[in-house]
Amino acid sequence: GAVVSQHPSRVICKSGTSVKIECRSLDFQATTMFWYRQFPKQSLMLMATSNEGSKATYEQGVEKDKFLINHASLTLSTLTVTSAHPEDSSFYICSARVAAGTSGTDTQYFGPGTRLTVL
Amino acid sequence: GNSVTQMEGPVTLSEEAFLTINCTYTATGYPSLFWYVQYPGEGLQLLLKATKADDKGSNKGFEATYRKETTSFHLEKGSVQVSDSAVYFCALSSYSSASKIIFGSGTRLSIRP
């Protein structure tokens, strides 16, 4: 099946620094990837839709200058948390969309997540 | 707008018990419905899906039937195992939501040996 990886799996950084998280589709190409944020014991909140070769589309309330998204190739999207602060500590999950085939519906495959802790 | 409502947890069962996690949805058009599972410290895995009314998705002993008349997609398993302990998310996707996935709040399931 389709595999999505994320790197790093866990990162601890100091307040004010920037952190980059990579999301890769390993055995398929994804023109669209999604970035989610998950707080402890809560559901996933969609942050933005990342489209290969164009600007990301951010959900309402998500600061695009804070969370920079780059989708440079069909297998890689990156999320950079700029000037991170403790309130940015969270579990960040990406997904890659596989376009509808004979099933007639798109399917998203999720990465294992990146736990960010900002001290 | 589109939304998903699932039963609140946590749900605690003994091994080999029967499991039902209720899920209902509100959507325009004809959404696809999904159940995702999240094991501790991991991302989400697609457990099963159904793309049209009366479809039954099944995987690993779990199953769910797309019921358009009751707008439901309840997850069931006849005999749960300790390894099924995880958080389960019901979700939908539709063209009216630009194929974005809308998740329910998640239900934490704990299975006692």
mmCIF file of C-alpha atoms in Angstrom:
data_model
loop_
_atom_site.group_PDB
_atom_site.id
_atom_site.type_symbol
_atom_site.label_atom_id
_atom_site.label_comp_id
_atom_site.label_asym_id
_atom_site.label_seq_id
_atom_site.Cartn_x
_atom_site.Cartn_y
_atom_site.Cartn_z
ATOM 1 C CA GLY A 1 0.000 0.000 0.000
ATOM 2 C CA ALA A 2 0.875 3.662 -0.174
ATOM 3 C CA VAL A 3 3.477 4.734 2.383
ATOM 4 C CA VAL A 4 4.057 8.229 3.702
ATOM 5 C CA SER A 5 7.045 9.063 5.867
ATOM 6 C CA GLN A 6 7.810 12.050 8.065
ATOM 7 C CA HIS A 7 11.106 13.313 9.344
ATOM 8 C CA PRO A 8 11.960 13.889 12.081
ATOM 9 C CA SER A 9 9.652 11.825 14.232
ATOM 10 C CA ARG A 10 10.435 13.917 17.264
ATOM 11 C CA VAL A 11 12.105 17.291 17.684
ATOM 12 C CA ILE A 12 12.847 19.512 20.641
ATOM 13 C CA CYS A 13 13.880 23.075 20.007
ATOM 14 C CA LYS A 14 14.378 26.338 21.832
ATOM 15 C CA SER A 15 11.869 29.130 21.646
ATOM 16 C CA GLY A 16 12.553 31.462 18.735
ATOM 17 C CA THR A 17 14.165 28.910 16.468
ATOM 18 C CA SER A 18 12.671 27.463 13.267
ATOM 19 C CA VAL A 19 11.942 23.816 12.670
ATOM 20 C CA LYS A 20 11.443 22.045 9.353
ATOM 21 C CA ILE A 21 9.367 18.882 9.051
ATOM 22 C CA GLU A 22 9.482 16.768 5.901
ATOM 23 C CA CYS A 23 6.682 14.668 4.484
ATOM 24 C CA ARG A 24 7.460 12.168 1.724
ATOM 25 C CA SER A 25 5.337 9.824 -0.318
ATOM 26 C CA LEU A 26 7.602 6.816 -0.747
ATOM 27 C CA ASP A 27 6.021 4.743 -3.488
ATOM 28 C CA PHE A 28 3.674 7.099 -5.248
ATOM 29 C CA GLN A 29 3.438 10.658 -6.446
ATOM 30 C CA ALA A 30 1.178 13.097 -4.675
ATOM 31 C CA THR A 31 0.166 16.363 -6.238
ATOM 32 C CA THR A 32 -1.648 17.235 -3.048
ATOM 33 C CA MET A 33 -0.520 16.810 0.532
ATOM 34 C CA PHE A 34 -2.175 18.008 3.706
ATOM 35 C CA TRP A 35 -0.792 19.178 7.024
ATOM 36 C CA TYR A 36 -2.663 18.589 10.250
ATOM 37 C CA ARG A 37 -2.092 19.498 13.851
ATOM 38 C CA GLN A 38 -3.273 17.356 16.700
ATOM 39 C CA PHE A 39 -3.453 18.422 20.327
ATOM 40 C CA PRO A 40 -3.371 15.791 23.082
ATOM 41 C CA LYS A 41 -6.478 13.636 23.125
ATOM 42 C CA GLN A 42 -8.092 15.677 20.381
ATOM 43 C CA SER A 43 -8.923 15.196 16.759
ATOM 44 C CA LEU A 44 -6.861 16.377 13.818
ATOM 45 C CA MET A 45 -7.148 19.970 12.718
ATOM 46 C CA LEU A 46 -6.408 20.657 9.066
ATOM 47 C CA MET A 47 -3.865 23.450 8.794
ATOM 48 C CA ALA A 48 -3.242 23.688 5.077
ATOM 49 C CA THR A 49 -3.391 22.000 1.716
ATOM 50 C CA SER A 50 -0.071 21.750 -0.071
ATOM 51 C CA ASN A 51 -0.148 21.669 -3.861
ATOM 52 C CA GLU A 52 2.905 20.733 -5.894
ATOM 53 C CA GLY A 53 4.261 23.702 -7.780
ATOM 54 C CA SER A 54 1.898 26.274 -6.308
ATOM 55 C CA LYS A 55 1.183 28.088 -3.085
ATOM 56 C CA ALA A 56 -0.370 26.271 -0.188
ATOM 57 C CA THR A 57 -3.947 26.952 0.813
ATOM 58 C CA TYR A 58 -4.297 27.687 4.507
ATOM 59 C CA GLU A 59 -7.340 27.077 6.657
ATOM 60 C CA GLN A 60 -8.937 29.956 8.455
ATOM 61 C CA GLY A 61 -7.015 31.001 11.533
ATOM 62 C CA VAL A 62 -3.711 29.431 10.477
ATOM 63 C CA GLU A 63 -0.881 31.937 10.069
ATOM 64 C CA LYS A 64 0.817 31.327 6.748
ATOM 65 C CA ASP A 65 3.884 33.337 7.741
ATOM 66 C CA LYS A 66 4.219 31.200 10.836
ATOM 67 C CA PHE A 67 3.761 27.855 9.149
ATOM 68 C CA LEU A 68 5.600 27.896 5.839
ATOM 69 C CA ILE A 69 4.738 25.119 3.430
ATOM 70 C CA ASN A 70 6.720 24.150 0.366
ATOM 71 C CA HIS A 71 5.749 21.369 -2.026
ATOM 72 C CA ALA A 72 8.786 21.288 -4.262
ATOM 73 C CA SER A 73 8.260 17.904 -5.867
ATOM 74 C CA LEU A 74 5.608 15.250 -6.340
ATOM 75 C CA THR A 75 6.978 13.285 -3.399
ATOM 76 C CA LEU A 76 8.002 15.935 -0.888
ATOM 77 C CA SER A 77 6.270 18.632 1.115
ATOM 78 C CA THR A 78 7.862 20.520 3.972
ATOM 79 C CA LEU A 79 6.364 22.424 6.876
ATOM 80 C CA THR A 80 8.563 24.995 8.576
ATOM 81 C CA VAL A 81 7.464 26.339 11.926
ATOM 82 C CA THR A 82 9.125 29.739 12.098
ATOM 83 C CA SER A 83 10.115 31.424 15.352
ATOM 84 C CA ALA A 84 8.610 28.584 17.323
ATOM 85 C CA HIS A 85 7.094 29.195 20.732
ATOM 86 C CA PRO A 86 5.894 26.781 23.429
ATOM 87 C CA GLU A 87 2.298 27.107 22.221
ATOM 88 C CA ASP A 88 3.413 25.613 18.886
ATOM 89 C CA SER A 89 4.243 22.357 20.661
ATOM 90 C CA SER A 90 2.018 19.737 19.134
ATOM 91 C CA PHE A 91 1.829 16.586 17.025
ATOM 92 C CA TYR A 92 2.033 17.462 13.330
ATOM 93 C CA ILE A 93 0.753 14.925 10.823
ATOM 94 C CA CYS A 94 0.903 15.056 7.055
ATOM 95 C CA SER A 95 -1.060 13.104 4.519
ATOM 96 C CA ALA A 96 -0.760 12.537 0.792
ATOM 97 C CA ARG A 97 -3.710 12.182 -1.483
ATOM 98 C CA VAL A 98 -3.983 9.418 -4.028
ATOM 99 C CA ALA A 99 -6.281 10.471 -6.812
ATOM 100 C CA ALA A 100 -9.471 8.540 -7.446
ATOM 101 C CA GLY A 101 -9.013 5.504 -9.588
ATOM 102 C CA THR A 102 -11.581 2.826 -10.280
ATOM 103 C CA SER A 103 -12.950 3.274 -6.758
ATOM 104 C CA GLY A 104 -14.056 6.747 -7.771
ATOM 105 C CA THR A 105 -12.833 8.359 -4.589
ATOM 106 C CA ASP A 106 -9.649 9.990 -3.412
ATOM 107 C CA THR A 107 -7.855 8.383 -0.500
ATOM 108 C CA GLN A 108 -5.448 10.041 1.890
ATOM 109 C CA TYR A 109 -2.537 8.173 3.423
ATOM 110 C CA PHE A 110 -1.062 9.550 6.597
ATOM 111 C CA GLY A 111 2.473 9.884 7.841
ATOM 112 C CA PRO A 112 3.454 8.695 11.320
ATOM 113 C CA GLY A 113 3.551 12.225 12.705
ATOM 114 C CA THR A 114 6.171 14.536 14.173
ATOM 115 C CA ARG A 115 6.074 15.521 17.805
ATOM 116 C CA LEU A 116 7.372 19.049 18.263
ATOM 117 C CA THR A 117 8.298 20.323 21.700
ATOM 118 C CA VAL A 118 9.330 23.947 22.033
ATOM 119 C CA LEU A 119 11.110 24.806 25.254
ATOM 120 C CA GLY B 1 -21.549 22.338 6.351
ATOM 121 C CA ASN B 2 -20.223 18.822 6.465
ATOM 122 C CA SER B 3 -19.596 17.269 9.866
ATOM 123 C CA VAL B 4 -19.004 13.984 11.640
ATOM 124 C CA THR B 5 -20.252 13.044 15.082
ATOM 125 C CA GLN B 6 -19.002 9.971 16.869
ATOM 126 C CA MET B 7 -19.600 8.571 20.304
ATOM 127 C CA GLU B 8 -17.448 9.953 23.034
ATOM 128 C CA GLY B 9 -15.013 7.742 24.799
ATOM 129 C CA PRO B 10 -13.238 6.331 26.410
ATOM 130 C CA VAL B 11 -14.694 2.928 25.744
ATOM 131 C CA THR B 12 -13.350 0.098 27.860
ATOM 132 C CA LEU B 13 -14.142 -3.523 27.022
ATOM 133 C CA SER B 14 -12.923 -6.942 27.984
ATOM 134 C CA GLU B 15 -11.097 -9.060 25.451
ATOM 135 C CA GLU B 16 -13.436 -10.954 23.078
ATOM 136 C CA ALA B 17 -16.289 -8.518 23.707
ATOM 137 C CA PHE B 18 -18.399 -7.112 20.883
ATOM 138 C CA LEU B 19 -17.541 -3.587 19.824
ATOM 139 C CA THR B 20 -19.716 -0.854 18.373
ATOM 140 C CA ILE B 21 -18.556 2.725 17.916
ATOM 141 C CA ASN B 22 -21.329 4.924 16.600
ATOM 142 C CA CYS B 23 -20.747 7.484 13.890
ATOM 143 C CA THR B 24 -23.215 9.748 12.119
ATOM 144 C CA TYR B 25 -22.559 12.382 9.516
ATOM 145 C CA THR B 26 -24.006 15.458 7.888
ATOM 146 C CA ALA B 27 -23.017 16.140 4.311
ATOM 147 C CA THR B 28 -24.240 17.543 1.057
ATOM 148 C CA GLY B 29 -23.947 15.296 -1.927
ATOM 149 C CA TYR B 30 -22.541 11.812 -1.677
ATOM 150 C CA PRO B 31 -19.559 11.628 0.650
ATOM 151 C CA SER B 32 -17.077 8.822 1.044
ATOM 152 C CA LEU B 33 -16.828 7.537 4.597
ATOM 153 C CA PHE B 34 -13.775 6.293 6.435
ATOM 154 C CA TRP B 35 -12.600 4.845 9.720
ATOM 155 C CA TYR B 36 -9.035 5.632 10.705
ATOM 156 C CA VAL B 37 -7.148 4.135 13.649
ATOM 157 C CA GLN B 38 -4.356 5.790 15.616
ATOM 158 C CA TYR B 39 -2.170 3.640 17.831
ATOM 159 C CA PRO B 40 -0.313 5.332 20.707
ATOM 160 C CA GLY B 41 2.368 7.707 19.481
ATOM 161 C CA GLU B 42 1.685 7.025 15.821
ATOM 162 C CA GLY B 43 -0.040 8.670 12.886
ATOM 163 C CA LEU B 44 -3.321 7.576 11.395
ATOM 164 C CA GLN B 45 -3.901 4.395 9.457
ATOM 165 C CA LEU B 46 -6.831 3.872 7.158
ATOM 166 C CA LEU B 47 -8.841 1.023 8.646
ATOM 167 C CA LEU B 48 -11.680 0.793 6.147
ATOM 168 C CA LYS B 49 -13.776 2.877 3.816
ATOM 169 C CA ALA B 50 -17.036 2.902 1.889
ATOM 170 C CA THR B 51 -17.767 5.083 -1.077
ATOM 171 C CA LYS B 52 -21.503 4.695 -1.674
ATOM 172 C CA ALA B 53 -24.721 3.811 0.069
ATOM 173 C CA ASP B 54 -25.025 0.216 1.331
ATOM 174 C CA ASP B 55 -21.314 -0.431 0.783
ATOM 175 C CA LYS B 56 -19.670 -2.355 3.593
ATOM 176 C CA GLY B 57 -16.046 -1.659 4.389
ATOM 177 C CA SER B 58 -14.124 -4.331 6.258
ATOM 178 C CA ASN B 59 -10.590 -4.964 7.470
ATOM 179 C CA LYS B 60 -8.922 -6.879 10.317
ATOM 180 C CA GLY B 61 -12.288 -8.107 11.584
ATOM 181 C CA PHE B 62 -13.748 -4.603 11.699
ATOM 182 C CA GLU B 63 -16.636 -3.625 9.491
ATOM 183 C CA ALA B 64 -18.896 -0.654 8.869
ATOM 184 C CA THR B 65 -21.858 -0.197 6.530
ATOM 185 C CA TYR B 66 -22.669 3.071 4.762
ATOM 186 C CA ARG B 67 -26.290 3.766 5.723
ATOM 187 C CA LYS B 68 -27.606 6.733 3.797
ATOM 188 C CA GLU B 69 -31.098 6.534 5.295
ATOM 189 C CA THR B 70 -29.743 6.982 8.813
ATOM 190 C CA THR B 71 -26.596 8.907 7.766
ATOM 191 C CA SER B 72 -24.527 6.490 9.800
ATOM 192 C CA PHE B 73 -21.314 4.509 9.496
ATOM 193 C CA HIS B 74 -21.020 2.582 12.758
ATOM 194 C CA LEU B 75 -17.855 0.577 13.369
ATOM 195 C CA GLU B 76 -18.257 -2.986 14.640
ATOM 196 C CA LYS B 77 -16.075 -5.912 15.558
ATOM 197 C CA GLY B 78 -17.312 -9.230 16.866
ATOM 198 C CA SER B 79 -14.437 -10.059 19.199
ATOM 199 C CA VAL B 80 -11.923 -7.411 20.204
ATOM 200 C CA GLN B 81 -8.333 -8.037 21.204
ATOM 201 C CA VAL B 82 -5.961 -6.133 23.464
ATOM 202 C CA SER B 83 -4.059 -5.070 20.342
ATOM 203 C CA ASP B 84 -7.159 -3.184 19.164
ATOM 204 C CA SER B 85 -6.618 -0.594 21.880
ATOM 205 C CA ALA B 86 -6.261 2.703 20.020
ATOM 206 C CA VAL B 87 -8.146 5.844 19.071
ATOM 207 C CA TYR B 88 -10.644 5.449 16.257
ATOM 208 C CA PHE B 89 -11.674 8.341 14.019
ATOM 209 C CA CYS B 90 -14.703 8.395 11.781
ATOM 210 C CA ALA B 91 -14.287 10.697 8.798
ATOM 211 C CA LEU B 92 -15.830 11.800 5.544
ATOM 212 C CA SER B 93 -14.640 13.296 2.318
ATOM 213 C CA SER B 94 -16.694 14.835 -0.442
ATOM 214 C CA TYR B 95 -16.335 16.979 -3.512
ATOM 215 C CA SER B 96 -18.357 19.677 -1.782
ATOM 216 C CA SER B 97 -15.553 19.961 0.777
ATOM 217 C CA ALA B 98 -12.861 19.957 -1.925
ATOM 218 C CA SER B 99 -12.071 16.356 -0.985
ATOM 219 C CA LYS B 100 -10.719 17.460 2.382
ATOM 220 C CA ILE B 101 -11.177 14.923 5.127
ATOM 221 C CA ILE B 102 -13.415 15.975 7.976
ATOM 222 C CA PHE B 103 -12.759 14.007 11.141
ATOM 223 C CA GLY B 104 -14.909 13.171 14.092
ATOM 224 C CA SER B 105 -13.543 13.833 17.547
ATOM 225 C CA GLY B 106 -12.147 10.329 17.976
ATOM 226 C CA THR B 107 -13.068 7.519 20.350
ATOM 227 C CA ARG B 108 -10.436 6.041 22.619
ATOM 228 C CA LEU B 109 -10.822 2.273 22.966
ATOM 229 C CA SER B 110 -9.128 0.283 25.731
ATOM 230 C CA ILE B 111 -9.321 -3.491 25.845
ATOM 231 C CA ARG B 112 -8.702 -5.328 29.116
ATOM 232 C CA PRO B 113 -7.021 -8.753 28.975
#
